Tab-separated table of C-alpha atoms in Angstrom:
chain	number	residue	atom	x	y	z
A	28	UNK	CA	122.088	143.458	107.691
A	29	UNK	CA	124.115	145.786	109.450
A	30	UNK	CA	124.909	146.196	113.418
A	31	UNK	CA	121.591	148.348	114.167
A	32	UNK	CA	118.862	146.676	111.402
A	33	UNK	CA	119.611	143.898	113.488
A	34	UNK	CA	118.352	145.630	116.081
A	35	UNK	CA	114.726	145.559	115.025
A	36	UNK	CA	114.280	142.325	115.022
A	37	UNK	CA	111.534	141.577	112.722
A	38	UNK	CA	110.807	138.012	112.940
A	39	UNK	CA	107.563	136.394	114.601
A	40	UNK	CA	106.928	135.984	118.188
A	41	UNK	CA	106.396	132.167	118.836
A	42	UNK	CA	102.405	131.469	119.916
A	43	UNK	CA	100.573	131.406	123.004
A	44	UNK	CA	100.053	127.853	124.603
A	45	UNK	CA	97.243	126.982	125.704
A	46	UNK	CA	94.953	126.948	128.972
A	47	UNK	CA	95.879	123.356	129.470
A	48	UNK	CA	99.994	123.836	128.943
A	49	UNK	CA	99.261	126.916	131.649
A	50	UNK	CA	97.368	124.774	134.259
A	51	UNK	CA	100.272	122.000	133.963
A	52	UNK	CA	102.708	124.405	134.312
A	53	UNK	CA	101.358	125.718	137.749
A	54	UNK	CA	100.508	122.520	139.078
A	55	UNK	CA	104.258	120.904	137.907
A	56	UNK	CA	106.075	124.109	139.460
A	57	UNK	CA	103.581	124.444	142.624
A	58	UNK	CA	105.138	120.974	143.239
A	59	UNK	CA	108.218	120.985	142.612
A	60	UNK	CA	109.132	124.637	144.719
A	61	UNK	CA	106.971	122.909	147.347
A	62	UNK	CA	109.302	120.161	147.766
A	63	UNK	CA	112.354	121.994	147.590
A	64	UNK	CA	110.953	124.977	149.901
A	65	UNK	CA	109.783	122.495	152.267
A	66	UNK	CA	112.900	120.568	152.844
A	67	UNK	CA	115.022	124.274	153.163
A	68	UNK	CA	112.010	125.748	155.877
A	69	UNK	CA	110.970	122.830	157.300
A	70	UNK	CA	113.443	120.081	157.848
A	71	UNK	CA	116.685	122.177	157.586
A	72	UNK	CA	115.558	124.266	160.261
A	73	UNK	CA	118.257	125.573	162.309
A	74	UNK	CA	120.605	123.720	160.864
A	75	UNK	CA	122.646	126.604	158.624
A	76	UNK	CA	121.716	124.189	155.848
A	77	UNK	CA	119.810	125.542	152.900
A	78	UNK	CA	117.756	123.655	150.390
A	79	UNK	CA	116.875	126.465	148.052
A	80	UNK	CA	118.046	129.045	145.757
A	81	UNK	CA	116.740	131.211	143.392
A	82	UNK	CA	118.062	129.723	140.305
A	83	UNK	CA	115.537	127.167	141.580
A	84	UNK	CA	112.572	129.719	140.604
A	85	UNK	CA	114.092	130.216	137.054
A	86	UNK	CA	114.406	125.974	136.976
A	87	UNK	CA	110.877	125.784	137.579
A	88	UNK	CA	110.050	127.597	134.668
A	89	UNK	CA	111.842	125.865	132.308
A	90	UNK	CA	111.115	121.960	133.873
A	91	UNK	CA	107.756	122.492	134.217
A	92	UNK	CA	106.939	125.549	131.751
A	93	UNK	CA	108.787	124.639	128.600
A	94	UNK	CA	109.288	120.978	129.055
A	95	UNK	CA	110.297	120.081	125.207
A	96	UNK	CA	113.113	122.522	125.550
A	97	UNK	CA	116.699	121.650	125.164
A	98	UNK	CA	117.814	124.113	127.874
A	99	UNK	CA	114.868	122.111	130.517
A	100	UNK	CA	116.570	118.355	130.347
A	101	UNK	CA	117.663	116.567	132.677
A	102	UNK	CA	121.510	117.155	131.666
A	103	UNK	CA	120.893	120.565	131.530
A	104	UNK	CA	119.037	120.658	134.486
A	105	UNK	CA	121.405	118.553	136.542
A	106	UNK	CA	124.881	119.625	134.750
A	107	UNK	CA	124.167	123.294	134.991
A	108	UNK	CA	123.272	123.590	138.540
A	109	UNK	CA	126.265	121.591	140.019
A	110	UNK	CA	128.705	122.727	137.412
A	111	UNK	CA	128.051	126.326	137.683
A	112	UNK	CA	128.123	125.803	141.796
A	113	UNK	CA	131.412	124.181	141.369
A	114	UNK	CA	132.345	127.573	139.375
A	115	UNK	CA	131.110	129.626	141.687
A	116	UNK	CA	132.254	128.498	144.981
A	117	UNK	CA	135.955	128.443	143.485
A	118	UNK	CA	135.510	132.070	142.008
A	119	UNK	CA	134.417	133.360	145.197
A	120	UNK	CA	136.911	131.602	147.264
A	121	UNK	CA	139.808	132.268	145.049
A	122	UNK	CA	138.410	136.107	143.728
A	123	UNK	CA	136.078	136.779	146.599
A	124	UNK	CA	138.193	140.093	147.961
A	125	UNK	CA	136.570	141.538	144.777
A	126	UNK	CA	133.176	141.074	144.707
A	127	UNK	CA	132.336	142.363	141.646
A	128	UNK	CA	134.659	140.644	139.141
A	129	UNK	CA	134.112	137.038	141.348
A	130	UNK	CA	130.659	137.537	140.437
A	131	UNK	CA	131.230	138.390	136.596
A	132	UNK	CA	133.917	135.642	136.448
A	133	UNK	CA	131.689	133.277	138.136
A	134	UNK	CA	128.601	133.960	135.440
A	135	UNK	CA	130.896	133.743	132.802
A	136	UNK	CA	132.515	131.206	133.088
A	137	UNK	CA	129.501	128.894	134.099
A	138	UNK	CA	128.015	129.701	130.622
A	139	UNK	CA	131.386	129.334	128.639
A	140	UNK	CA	131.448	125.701	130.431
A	141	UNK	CA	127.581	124.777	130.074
A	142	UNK	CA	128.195	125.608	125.881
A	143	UNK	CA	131.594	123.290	126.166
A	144	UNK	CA	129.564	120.399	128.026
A	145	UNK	CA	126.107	120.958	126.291
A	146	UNK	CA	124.641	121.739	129.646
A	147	UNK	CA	123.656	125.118	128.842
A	148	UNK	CA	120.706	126.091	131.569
A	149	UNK	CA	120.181	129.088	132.073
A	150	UNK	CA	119.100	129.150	136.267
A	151	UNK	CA	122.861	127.623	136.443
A	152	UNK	CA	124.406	131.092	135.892
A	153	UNK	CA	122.224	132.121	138.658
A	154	UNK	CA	123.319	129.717	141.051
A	155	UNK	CA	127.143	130.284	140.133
A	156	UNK	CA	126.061	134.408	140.730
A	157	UNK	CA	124.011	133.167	144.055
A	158	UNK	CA	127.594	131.449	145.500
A	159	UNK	CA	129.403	134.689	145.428
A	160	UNK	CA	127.067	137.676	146.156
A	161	UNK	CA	124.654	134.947	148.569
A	162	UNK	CA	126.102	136.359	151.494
A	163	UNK	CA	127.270	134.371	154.809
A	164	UNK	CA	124.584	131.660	154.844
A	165	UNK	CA	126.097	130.810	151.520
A	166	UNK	CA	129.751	131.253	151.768
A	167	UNK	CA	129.640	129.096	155.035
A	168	UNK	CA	128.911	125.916	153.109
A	169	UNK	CA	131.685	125.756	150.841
A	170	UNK	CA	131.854	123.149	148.076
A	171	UNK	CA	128.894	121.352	150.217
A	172	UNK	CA	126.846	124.472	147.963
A	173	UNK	CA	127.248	122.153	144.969
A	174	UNK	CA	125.927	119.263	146.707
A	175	UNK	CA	123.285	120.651	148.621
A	176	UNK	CA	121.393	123.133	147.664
A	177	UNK	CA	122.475	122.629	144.047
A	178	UNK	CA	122.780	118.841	142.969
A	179	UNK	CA	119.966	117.676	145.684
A	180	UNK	CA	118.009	120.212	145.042
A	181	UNK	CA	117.647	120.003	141.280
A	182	UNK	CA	117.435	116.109	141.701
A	183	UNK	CA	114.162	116.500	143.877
A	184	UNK	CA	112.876	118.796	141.789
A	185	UNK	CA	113.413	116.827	138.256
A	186	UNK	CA	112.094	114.122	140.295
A	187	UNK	CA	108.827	116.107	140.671
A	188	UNK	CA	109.013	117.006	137.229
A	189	UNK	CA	109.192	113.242	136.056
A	190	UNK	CA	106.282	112.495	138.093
A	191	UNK	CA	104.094	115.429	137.054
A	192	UNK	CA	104.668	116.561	133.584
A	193	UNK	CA	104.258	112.645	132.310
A	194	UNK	CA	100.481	112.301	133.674
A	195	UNK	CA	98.804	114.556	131.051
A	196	UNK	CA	98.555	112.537	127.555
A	197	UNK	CA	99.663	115.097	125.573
A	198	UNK	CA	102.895	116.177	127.686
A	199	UNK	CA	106.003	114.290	128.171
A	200	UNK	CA	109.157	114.472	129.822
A	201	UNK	CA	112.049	114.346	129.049
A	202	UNK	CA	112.379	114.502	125.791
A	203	UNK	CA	116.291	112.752	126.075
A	204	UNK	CA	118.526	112.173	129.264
A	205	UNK	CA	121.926	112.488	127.893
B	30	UNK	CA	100.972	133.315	69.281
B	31	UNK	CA	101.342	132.659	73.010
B	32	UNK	CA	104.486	131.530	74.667
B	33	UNK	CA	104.849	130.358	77.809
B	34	UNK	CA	107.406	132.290	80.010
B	35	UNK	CA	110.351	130.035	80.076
B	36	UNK	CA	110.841	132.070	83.789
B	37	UNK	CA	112.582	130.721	86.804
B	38	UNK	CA	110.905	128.061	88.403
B	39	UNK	CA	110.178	129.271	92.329
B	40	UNK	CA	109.154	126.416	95.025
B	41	UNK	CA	106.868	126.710	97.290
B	42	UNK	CA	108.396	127.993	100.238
B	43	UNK	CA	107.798	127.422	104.322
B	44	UNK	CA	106.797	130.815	105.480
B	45	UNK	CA	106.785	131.949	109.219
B	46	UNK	CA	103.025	131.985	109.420
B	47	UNK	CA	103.054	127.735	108.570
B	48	UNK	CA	105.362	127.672	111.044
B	49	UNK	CA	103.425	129.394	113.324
B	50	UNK	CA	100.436	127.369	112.606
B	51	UNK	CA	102.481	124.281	112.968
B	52	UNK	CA	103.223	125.671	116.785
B	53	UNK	CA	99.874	126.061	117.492
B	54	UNK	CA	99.039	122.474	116.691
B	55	UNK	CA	101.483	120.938	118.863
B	56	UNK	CA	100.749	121.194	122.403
B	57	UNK	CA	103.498	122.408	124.601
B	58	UNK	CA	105.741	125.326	124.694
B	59	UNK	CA	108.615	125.245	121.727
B	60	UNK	CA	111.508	126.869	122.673
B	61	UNK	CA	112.359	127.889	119.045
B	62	UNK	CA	111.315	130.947	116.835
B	63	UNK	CA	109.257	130.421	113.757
B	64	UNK	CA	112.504	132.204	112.013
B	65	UNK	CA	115.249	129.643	113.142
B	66	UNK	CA	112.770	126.627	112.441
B	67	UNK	CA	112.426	128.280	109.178
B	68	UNK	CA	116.209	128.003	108.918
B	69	UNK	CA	116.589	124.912	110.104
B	70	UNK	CA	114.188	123.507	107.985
B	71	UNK	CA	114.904	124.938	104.717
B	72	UNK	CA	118.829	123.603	105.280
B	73	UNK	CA	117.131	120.499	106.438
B	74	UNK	CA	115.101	119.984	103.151
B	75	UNK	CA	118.404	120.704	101.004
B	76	UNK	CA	119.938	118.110	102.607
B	77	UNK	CA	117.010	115.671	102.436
B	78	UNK	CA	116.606	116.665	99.054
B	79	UNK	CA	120.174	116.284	98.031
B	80	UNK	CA	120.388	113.099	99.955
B	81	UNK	CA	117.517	111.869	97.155
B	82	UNK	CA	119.013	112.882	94.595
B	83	UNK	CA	121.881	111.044	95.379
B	84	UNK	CA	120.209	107.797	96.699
B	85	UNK	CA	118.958	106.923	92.978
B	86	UNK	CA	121.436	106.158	90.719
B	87	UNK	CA	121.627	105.266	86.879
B	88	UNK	CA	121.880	101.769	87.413
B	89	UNK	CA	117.898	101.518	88.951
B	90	UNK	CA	116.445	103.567	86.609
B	91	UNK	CA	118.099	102.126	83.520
B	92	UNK	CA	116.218	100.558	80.304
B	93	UNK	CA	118.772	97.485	80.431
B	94	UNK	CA	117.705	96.075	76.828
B	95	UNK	CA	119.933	98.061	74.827
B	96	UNK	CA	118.879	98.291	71.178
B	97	UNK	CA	122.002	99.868	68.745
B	98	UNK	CA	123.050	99.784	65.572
B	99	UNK	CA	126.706	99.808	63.971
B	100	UNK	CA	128.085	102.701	62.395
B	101	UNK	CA	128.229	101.129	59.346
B	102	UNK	CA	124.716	99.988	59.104
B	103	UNK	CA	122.883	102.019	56.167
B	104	UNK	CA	120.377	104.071	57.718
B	105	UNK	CA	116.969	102.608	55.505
B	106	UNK	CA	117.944	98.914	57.955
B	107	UNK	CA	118.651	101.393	61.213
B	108	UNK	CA	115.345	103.340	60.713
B	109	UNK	CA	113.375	100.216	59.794
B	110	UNK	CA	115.210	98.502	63.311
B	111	UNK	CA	113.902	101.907	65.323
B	112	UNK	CA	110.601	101.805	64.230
B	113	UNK	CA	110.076	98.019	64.383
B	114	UNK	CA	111.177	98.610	68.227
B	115	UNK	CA	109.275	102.069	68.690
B	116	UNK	CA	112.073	103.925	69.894
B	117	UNK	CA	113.414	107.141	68.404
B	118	UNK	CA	117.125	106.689	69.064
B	119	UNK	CA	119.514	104.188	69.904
B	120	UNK	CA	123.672	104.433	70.636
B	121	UNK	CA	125.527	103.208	67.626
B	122	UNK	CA	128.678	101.722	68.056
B	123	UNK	CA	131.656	100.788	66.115
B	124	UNK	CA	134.673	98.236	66.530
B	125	UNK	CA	134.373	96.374	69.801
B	126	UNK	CA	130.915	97.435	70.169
B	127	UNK	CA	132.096	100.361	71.862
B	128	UNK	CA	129.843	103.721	71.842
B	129	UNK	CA	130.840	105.784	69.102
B	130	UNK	CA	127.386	108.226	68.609
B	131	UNK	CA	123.929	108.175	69.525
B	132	UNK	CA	121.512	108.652	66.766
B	133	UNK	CA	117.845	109.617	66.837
B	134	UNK	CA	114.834	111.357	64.541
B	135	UNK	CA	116.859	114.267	65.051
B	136	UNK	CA	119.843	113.273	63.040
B	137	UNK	CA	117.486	111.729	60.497
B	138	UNK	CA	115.552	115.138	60.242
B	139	UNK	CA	118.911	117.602	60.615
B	140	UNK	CA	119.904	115.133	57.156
B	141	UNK	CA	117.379	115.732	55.377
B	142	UNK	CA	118.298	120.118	55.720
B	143	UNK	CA	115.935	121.047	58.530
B	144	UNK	CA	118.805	123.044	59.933
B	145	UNK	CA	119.701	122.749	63.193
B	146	UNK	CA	116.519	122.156	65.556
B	147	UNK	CA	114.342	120.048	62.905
B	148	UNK	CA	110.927	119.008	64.145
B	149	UNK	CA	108.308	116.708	62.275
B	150	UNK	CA	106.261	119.580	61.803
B	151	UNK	CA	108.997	120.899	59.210
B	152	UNK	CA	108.753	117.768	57.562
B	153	UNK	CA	105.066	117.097	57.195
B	154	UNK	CA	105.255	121.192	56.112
B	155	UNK	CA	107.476	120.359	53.391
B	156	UNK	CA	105.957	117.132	52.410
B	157	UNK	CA	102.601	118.832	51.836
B	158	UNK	CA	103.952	121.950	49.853
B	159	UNK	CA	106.442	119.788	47.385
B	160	UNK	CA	105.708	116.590	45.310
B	161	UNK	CA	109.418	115.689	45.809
B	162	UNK	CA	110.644	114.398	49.849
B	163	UNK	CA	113.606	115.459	51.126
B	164	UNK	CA	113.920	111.810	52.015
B	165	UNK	CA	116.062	111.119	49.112
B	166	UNK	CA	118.868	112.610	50.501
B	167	UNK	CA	118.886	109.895	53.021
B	168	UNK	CA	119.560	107.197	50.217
B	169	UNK	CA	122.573	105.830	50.339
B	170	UNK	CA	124.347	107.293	54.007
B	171	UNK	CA	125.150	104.846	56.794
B	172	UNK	CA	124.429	105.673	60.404
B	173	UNK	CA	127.856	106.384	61.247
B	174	UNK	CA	127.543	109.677	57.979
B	175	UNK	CA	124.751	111.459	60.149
B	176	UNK	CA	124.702	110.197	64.336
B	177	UNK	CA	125.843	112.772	66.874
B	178	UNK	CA	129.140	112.459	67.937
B	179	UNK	CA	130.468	112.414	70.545
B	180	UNK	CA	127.976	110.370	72.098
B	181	UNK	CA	127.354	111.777	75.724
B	182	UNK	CA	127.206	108.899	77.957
B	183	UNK	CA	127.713	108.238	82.036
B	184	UNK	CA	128.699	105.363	83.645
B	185	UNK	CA	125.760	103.985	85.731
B	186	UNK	CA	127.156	104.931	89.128
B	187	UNK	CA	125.905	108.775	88.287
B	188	UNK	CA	122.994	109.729	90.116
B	189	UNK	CA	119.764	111.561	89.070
B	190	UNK	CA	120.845	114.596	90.551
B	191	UNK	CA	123.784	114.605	87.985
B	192	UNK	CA	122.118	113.207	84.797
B	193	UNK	CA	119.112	116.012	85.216
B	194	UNK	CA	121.795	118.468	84.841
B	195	UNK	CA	123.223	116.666	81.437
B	196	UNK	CA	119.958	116.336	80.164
B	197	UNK	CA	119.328	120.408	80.739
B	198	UNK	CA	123.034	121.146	79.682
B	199	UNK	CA	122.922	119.392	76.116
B	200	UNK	CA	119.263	119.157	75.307
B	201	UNK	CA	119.338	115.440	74.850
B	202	UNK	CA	116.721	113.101	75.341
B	203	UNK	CA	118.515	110.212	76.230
B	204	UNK	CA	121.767	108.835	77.931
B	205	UNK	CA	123.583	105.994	76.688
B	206	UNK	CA	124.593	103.995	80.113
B	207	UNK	CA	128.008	102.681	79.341
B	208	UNK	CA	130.631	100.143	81.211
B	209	UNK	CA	134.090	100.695	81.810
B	210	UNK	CA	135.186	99.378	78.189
B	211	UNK	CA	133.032	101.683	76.432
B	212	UNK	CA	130.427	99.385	75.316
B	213	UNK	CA	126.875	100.453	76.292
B	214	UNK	CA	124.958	98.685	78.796
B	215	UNK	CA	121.543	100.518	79.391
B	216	UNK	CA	119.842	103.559	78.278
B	217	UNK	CA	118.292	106.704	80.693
B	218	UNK	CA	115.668	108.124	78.811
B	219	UNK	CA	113.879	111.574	79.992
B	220	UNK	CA	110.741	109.335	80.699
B	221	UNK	CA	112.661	107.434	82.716
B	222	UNK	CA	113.924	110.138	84.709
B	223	UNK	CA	110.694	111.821	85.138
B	224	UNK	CA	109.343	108.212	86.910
B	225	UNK	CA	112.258	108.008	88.912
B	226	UNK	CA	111.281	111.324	90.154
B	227	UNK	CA	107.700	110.487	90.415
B	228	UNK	CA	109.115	107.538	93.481
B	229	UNK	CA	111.218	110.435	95.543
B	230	UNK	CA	108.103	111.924	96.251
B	231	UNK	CA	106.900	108.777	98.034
B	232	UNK	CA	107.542	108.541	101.466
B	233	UNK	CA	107.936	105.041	103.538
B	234	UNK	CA	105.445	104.810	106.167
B	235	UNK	CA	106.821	105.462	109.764
C-alpha cells in the first residue's frame, strides 16, 4: 500500500447500536453534565471557581456513549484529565508569551504522556489546550486547574457514570480500573 | 480416471462481515473496527493454534507397547510376528536393542520388485496374471537385508506440531518414539496423530 491508497480507506464502518445503547447514553451523559454544570453555575457562583470544561463534553461521550472502550476507563478518564492539566498549566506558565506553540506543546505533549502511562483519553488533550488558550478565568487558578475543574470534576462525573451505566442488564461499567 | 486436486488447502477465514455481525450481537458500542478485530484475531488464532500444537507432545499420544523385531530375525518369523499382532510395521533393532530401521509392508512389497512406491494392488495384479509369486524372493533374507534405514525417529518430547511435518516430509506412516540410548520406547502412528487432533478441537467448558 502506498502513502495515498492508504488514503481510501476501504475497510468497514463499525455498526449502529441500538435504540436502547442511545437512550442510556442520553440519560448517563444528561447526568453526569448535570452534576458537573450544576456545581460550576450553581454552587461556585461568584467564586472565580469553575467546575467545568469542555473536555468534559467530549468525556461524556466516551463514559457514557462508548462505555466498553479502552479510551472511557476510569484510568483513562481520571489519568488523562489531571495529567494533561498538569501539562498544560506548566506549558502555559512557562511558554505562555507564545500562545500558539504553548498550546501545540501543551496538546502534544499530553498525548505523548497519556501513550507512555496508558492513559490515553482523548477529552485530556482538550483540557491541556483549555489551560492555555481558556483565557483569564482559567489562567487565574493555576495548578488548582488540575484539581478542580479537572480531577474533581472527572471524579463526579465517573461517579455518575458508575451509578448509571451499571443499572441496565446488558451494560456495565467499567470494564477494568487499572 | 479422476484425480483429486492435490491443491492448497485454504481455511476458512473470519471475514469483516462476521465481524460485523458479531458487533451487532453484542450490545454496546465497540470501539474497534471490524478490520483491526480481524487482525487481532487472526494473530490471535495463530497463537492459540500454535500454542496447541505445542501443548501435545509425543509422549501422550504414544502406542507405549512397542512390538520390534531384530535385524537378524528372517523375515517369514517377522511377517508371521506382524500379522499375529495386526500391525504393518514395527522398528527393528540391533545390538543393545537400539533402533537400527523401521520395517513395514512396504519394504516387504519394494522386495519383492514393485519398484519404489509398491501397493497391494501390484501384488494381487501380479498374483492373478502369473502362476509363480514374487514371494519367493523373500525366502531366505532377514529383516535387517530389506528395513528402511535410517530409521526416522523423535524423542518423545517433540510435539504434534513437529511430527505432522515429519510425517508430510518423508511420507512415513509411523514414528518410532525413542529414549536417549537409542532404544525405542513407543510408536506415533498417523492414526494416532489424526485422534490427537480430533481432542484440540475440543474446548473445556468455561
Amino acid at each position: 500500500m502506498n502513502y495515498f491508497q492508504k488514503m481510501r480507506g476501504g475497510g468497514e464502518s463499525p455498526p449502529k447500536v441500538g435504540v436502547f445503547e442511545v437512550l442510556w447514553s442520553w440519560i448517563g451523559s444528561f447526568l453526569g453534565i448535570s452534576a458537573v454544570a450544576f456545581a460550576n453555575y450553581k454552587i461556585l457562583d461568584h467564586t472565580g471557581l469553575i467546575f467545568i470544561i469542555g473536555s468534559f463534553g467530549a468525556s461524556a461521550v466516551l463514559i457514557y456513549g462508548a462505555i466498553r472502550s479502552p479510551l472511557a476507563q476510569p484510568r483513562n478518564l481520571l489519568g488523562g484529565h489531571i495529567l494533561s492539566a498538569v501539562i498544560g498549566v506548566t506549558a502555559f506558565q512557562w511558554l505562555g508569551w507564545q500562545p500558539w506553540l504553548a498550546a501545540a506543546v501543551a496538546v502534544s505533549t499530553s498525548i505523548a504522556v497519556m501513550h507512555l502511562t496508558k492513559t490515553l483519553h482523548p477529552p485530556g488533550g482538550a483540557t491541556a489546550l483549555i489551560a492555555v488558550i481558556g483565557g483569564d478565568s482559567v489562567h487565574n487558578l493555576g495548578y488548582l486547574y488540575v484539581l478542580m475543574p479537572a480531577a474533581l470534576g472527572a471524579i463526579v462525573m465517573l461517579i455518575v457514570a458508575l451509578l448509571v451505566n451499571n443499572i441496565p442488564k446488558n451494560r456495565r461499567y467499567p470494564e477494568f480500573w487499572f | 480416471m479422476k484425480e483429486i486436486p492435490g491443491g492448497e488447502f485454504r481455511s476458512v477465514d473470519i471475514s469483516e462481515k462476521d465481524v460485523v455481525e458479531a458487533m451487532k450481537s453484542i450490545s454496546g458500542y465497540i470501539d474497534i473496527t471490524p478490520g483491526d478485530f480481524k487482525e487481532v484475531y487472526q494473530s490471535a488464532y495463530a497463537l492459540a493454534i500454535k500454542r496447541l500444537l505445542d501443548s501435545i507432545t509425543a509422549d501422550k499420544i504414544m502406542t507405549r507397547t512397542v512390538i520390534f523385531v531384530d535385524q537378524e530375525m528372517a523375515l517369514v518369523e517377522a511377517s508371521d510376528l506382524l500379522a499375529e499382532k495386526k500391525i504393518s510395521g514395527c522398528p527393528v533393532v540391533g545390538s543393545e536393542e537400539k533402533i537400527v530401521g523401521v520395517v513395514s509392508e512396504k519394504d516387504f512389497l519394494k522386495e519383492m520388485g514393485f519398484g519404489t512406491t509398491p501397493s497391494f494392488m501390484q501384488l494381487a495384479t501380479h498374483c492373478l496374471n502369473s502362476k509363480s509369486c514374487m514371494i519367493r524372493r523373500l525366502h531366505n533374507k532377514t529383516v535387517g537385508d530389506i528395513m528402511t534405514k535410517p530409521p526416522i525417529t523423535a524423542d518423545s518430547t517433540m510435539t504434534i506440531g513437529a511430527i505432522s511435518t515429519l510425517f508430510a516430509k518423508h511420507q512415513i506412516n509411523r514414528l518410532p518414539i525413542v529414549d536417549n540410548n537409542g532404544r525405542p520406547i513407543g510408536m506415533v502412528t498417523r492414526t494416532d496423530l489424526a485422534h490427537s487432533y480430533h481432542t484440540l478441537g475440543e474446548r473445556e467448558k468455561s
